[in-house]
PDB file of C-alpha atoms and ligand atoms in Angstrom:
ATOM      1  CA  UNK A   1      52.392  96.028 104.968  1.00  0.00           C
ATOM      2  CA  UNK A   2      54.153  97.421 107.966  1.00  0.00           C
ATOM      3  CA  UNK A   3      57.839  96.759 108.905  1.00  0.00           C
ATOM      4  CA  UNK A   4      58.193  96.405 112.758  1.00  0.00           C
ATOM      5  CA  UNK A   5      60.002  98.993 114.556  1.00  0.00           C
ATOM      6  CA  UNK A   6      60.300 101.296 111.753  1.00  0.00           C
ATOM      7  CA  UNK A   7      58.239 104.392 110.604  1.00  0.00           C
ATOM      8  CA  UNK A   8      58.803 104.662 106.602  1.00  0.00           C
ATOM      9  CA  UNK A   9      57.685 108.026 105.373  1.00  0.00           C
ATOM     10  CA  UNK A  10      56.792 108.258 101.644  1.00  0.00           C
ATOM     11  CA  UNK A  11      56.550 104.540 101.841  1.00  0.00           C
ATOM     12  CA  UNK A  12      54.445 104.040  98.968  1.00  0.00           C
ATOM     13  CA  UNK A  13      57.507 105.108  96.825  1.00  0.00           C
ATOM     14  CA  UNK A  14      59.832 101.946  98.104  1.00  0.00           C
ATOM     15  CA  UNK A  15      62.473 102.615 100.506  1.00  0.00           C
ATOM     16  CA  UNK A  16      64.223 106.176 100.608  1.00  0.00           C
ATOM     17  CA  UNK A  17      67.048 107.135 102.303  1.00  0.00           C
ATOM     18  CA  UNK A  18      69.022 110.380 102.885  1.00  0.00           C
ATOM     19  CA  UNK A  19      72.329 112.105 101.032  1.00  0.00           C
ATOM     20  CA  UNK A  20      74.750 112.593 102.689  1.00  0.00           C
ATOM     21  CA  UNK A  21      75.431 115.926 100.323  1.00  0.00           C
ATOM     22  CA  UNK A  22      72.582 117.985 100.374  1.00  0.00           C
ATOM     23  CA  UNK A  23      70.187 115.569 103.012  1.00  0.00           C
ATOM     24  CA  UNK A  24      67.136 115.808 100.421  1.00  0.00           C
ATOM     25  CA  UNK A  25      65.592 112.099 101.382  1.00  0.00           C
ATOM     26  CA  UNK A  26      64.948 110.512  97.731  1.00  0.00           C
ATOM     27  CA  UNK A  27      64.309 106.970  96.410  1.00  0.00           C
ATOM     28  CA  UNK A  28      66.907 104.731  96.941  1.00  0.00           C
ATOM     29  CA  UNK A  29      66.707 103.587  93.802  1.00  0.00           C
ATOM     30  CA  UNK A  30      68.080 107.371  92.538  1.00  0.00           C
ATOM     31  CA  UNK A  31      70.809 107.400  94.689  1.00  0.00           C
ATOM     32  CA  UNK A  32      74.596 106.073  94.685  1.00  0.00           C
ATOM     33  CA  UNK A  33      75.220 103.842  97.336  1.00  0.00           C
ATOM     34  CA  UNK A  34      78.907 104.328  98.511  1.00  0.00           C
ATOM     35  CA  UNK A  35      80.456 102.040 100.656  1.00  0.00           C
ATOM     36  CA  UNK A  36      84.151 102.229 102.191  1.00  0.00           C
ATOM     37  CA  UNK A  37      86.936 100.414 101.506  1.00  0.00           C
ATOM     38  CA  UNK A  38      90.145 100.927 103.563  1.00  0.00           C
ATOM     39  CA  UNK A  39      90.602 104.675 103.346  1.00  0.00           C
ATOM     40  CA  UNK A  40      88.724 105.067 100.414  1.00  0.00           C
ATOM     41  CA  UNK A  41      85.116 105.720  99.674  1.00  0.00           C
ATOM     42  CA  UNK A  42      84.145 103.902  96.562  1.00  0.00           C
ATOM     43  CA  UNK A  43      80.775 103.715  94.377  1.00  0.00           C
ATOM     44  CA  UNK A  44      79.197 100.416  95.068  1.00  0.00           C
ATOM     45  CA  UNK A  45      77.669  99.976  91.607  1.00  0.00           C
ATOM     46  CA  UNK A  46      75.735  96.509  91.777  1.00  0.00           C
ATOM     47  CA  UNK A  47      74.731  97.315  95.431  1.00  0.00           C
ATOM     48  CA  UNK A  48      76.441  94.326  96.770  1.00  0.00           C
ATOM     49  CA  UNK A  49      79.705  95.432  98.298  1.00  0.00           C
ATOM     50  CA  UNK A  50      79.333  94.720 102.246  1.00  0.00           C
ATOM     51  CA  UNK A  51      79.289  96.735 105.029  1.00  0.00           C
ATOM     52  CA  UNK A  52      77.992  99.985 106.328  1.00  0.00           C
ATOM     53  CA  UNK A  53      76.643 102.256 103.143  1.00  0.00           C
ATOM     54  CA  UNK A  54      76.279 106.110 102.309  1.00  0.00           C
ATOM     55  CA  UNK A  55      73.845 107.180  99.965  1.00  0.00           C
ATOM     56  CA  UNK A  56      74.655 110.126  97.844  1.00  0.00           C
ATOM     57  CA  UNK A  57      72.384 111.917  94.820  1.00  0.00           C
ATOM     58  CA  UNK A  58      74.868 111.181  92.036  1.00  0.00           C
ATOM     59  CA  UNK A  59      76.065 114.802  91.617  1.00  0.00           C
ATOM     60  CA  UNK A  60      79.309 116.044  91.856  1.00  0.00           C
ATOM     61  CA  UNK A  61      77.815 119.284  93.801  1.00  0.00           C
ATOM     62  CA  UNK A  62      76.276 116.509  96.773  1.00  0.00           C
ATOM     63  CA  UNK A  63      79.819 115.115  96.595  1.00  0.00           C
ATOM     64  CA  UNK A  64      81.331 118.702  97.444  1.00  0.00           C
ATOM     65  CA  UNK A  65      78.815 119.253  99.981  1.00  0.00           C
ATOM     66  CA  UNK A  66      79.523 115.618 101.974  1.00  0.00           C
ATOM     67  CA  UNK A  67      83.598 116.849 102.033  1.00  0.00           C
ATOM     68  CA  UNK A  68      82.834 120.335 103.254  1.00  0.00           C
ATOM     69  CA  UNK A  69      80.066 118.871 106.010  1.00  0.00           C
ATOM     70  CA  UNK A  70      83.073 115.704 106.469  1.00  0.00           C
ATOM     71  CA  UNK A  71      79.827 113.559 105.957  1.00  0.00           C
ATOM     72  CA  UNK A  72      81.759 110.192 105.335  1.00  0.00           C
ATOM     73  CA  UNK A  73      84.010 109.950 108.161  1.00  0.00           C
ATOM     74  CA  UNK A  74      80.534 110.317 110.014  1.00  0.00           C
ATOM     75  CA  UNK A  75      78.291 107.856 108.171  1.00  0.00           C
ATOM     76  CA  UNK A  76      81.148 105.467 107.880  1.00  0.00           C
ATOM     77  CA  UNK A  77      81.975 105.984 111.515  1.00  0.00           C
ATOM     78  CA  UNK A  78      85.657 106.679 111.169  1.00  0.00           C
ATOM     79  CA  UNK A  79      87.784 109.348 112.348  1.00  0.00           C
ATOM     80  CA  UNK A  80      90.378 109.410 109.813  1.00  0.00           C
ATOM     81  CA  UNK A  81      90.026 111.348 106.621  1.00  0.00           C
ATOM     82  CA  UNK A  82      88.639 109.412 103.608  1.00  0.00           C
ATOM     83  CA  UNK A  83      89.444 109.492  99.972  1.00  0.00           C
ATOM     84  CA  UNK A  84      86.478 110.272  97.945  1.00  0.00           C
ATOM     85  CA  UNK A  85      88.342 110.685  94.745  1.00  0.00           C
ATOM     86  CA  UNK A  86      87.359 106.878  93.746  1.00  0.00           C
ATOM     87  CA  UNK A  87      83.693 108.830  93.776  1.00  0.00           C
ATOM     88  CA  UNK A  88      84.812 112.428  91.853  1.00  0.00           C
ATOM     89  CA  UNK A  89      86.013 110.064  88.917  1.00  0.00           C
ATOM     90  CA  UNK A  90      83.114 107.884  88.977  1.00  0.00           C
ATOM     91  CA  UNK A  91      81.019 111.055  89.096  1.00  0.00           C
ATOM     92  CA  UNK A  92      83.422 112.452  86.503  1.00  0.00           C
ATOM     93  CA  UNK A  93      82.756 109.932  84.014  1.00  0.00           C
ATOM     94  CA  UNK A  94      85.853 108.359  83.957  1.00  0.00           C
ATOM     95  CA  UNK A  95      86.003 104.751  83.307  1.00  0.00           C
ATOM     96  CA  UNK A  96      87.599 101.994  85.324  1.00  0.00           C
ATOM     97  CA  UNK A  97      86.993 103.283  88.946  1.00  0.00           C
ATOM     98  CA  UNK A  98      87.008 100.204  90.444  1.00  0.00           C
TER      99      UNK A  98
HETATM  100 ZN1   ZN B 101      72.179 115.201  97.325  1.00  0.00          ZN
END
């Protein structure tokens, strides 16, 4: 099978797609997709929240690393700071994020 328009490295392994942290590319599947809402940058847990998504290894040290590079303001395409800390606690442990 071959998508149109699209070269898909490591293909056999299902789609992959790139942290925003430390850019390893990985399987999707391993990675948090994090979409925004408003100012904030939330987990998007069942993968259904709409809109443009960041994918992040779900690691507080990839977290760190996407604030010090200001990764979200560029992969959400906003020029405002954004609040992650919806992420840290989710990361964290902490219950209720949403
Ligand atoms: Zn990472």
């Amino acid at each position: 099978m071959r998508q149109s328009g699209k070269l898909e490295y490591g293909g056999l392994r299902g789609p992959q797609r790139t942290c925003v942290g430390c850019r390893v590319r990985t399987a999707k599947s391993e990675l948090l997709r994090l979409v925004r809402v408003g100012d904030h940058v939330v987990p998007d847990l069942r993968g259904r929240l709409p809109g443009r998504g960041a994918s992040l290894h779900p690691a507080l040290s990839c977290l760190e690393l996407a604030e010090r590079r200001r990764a979200f303001p560029r992969a959400f395409r906003v020029t405002g700071p954004l609040d992650v800390s919806p992420v840290r606690a989710h990361l964290e442990g902490e219950p209720n994020v949403m």
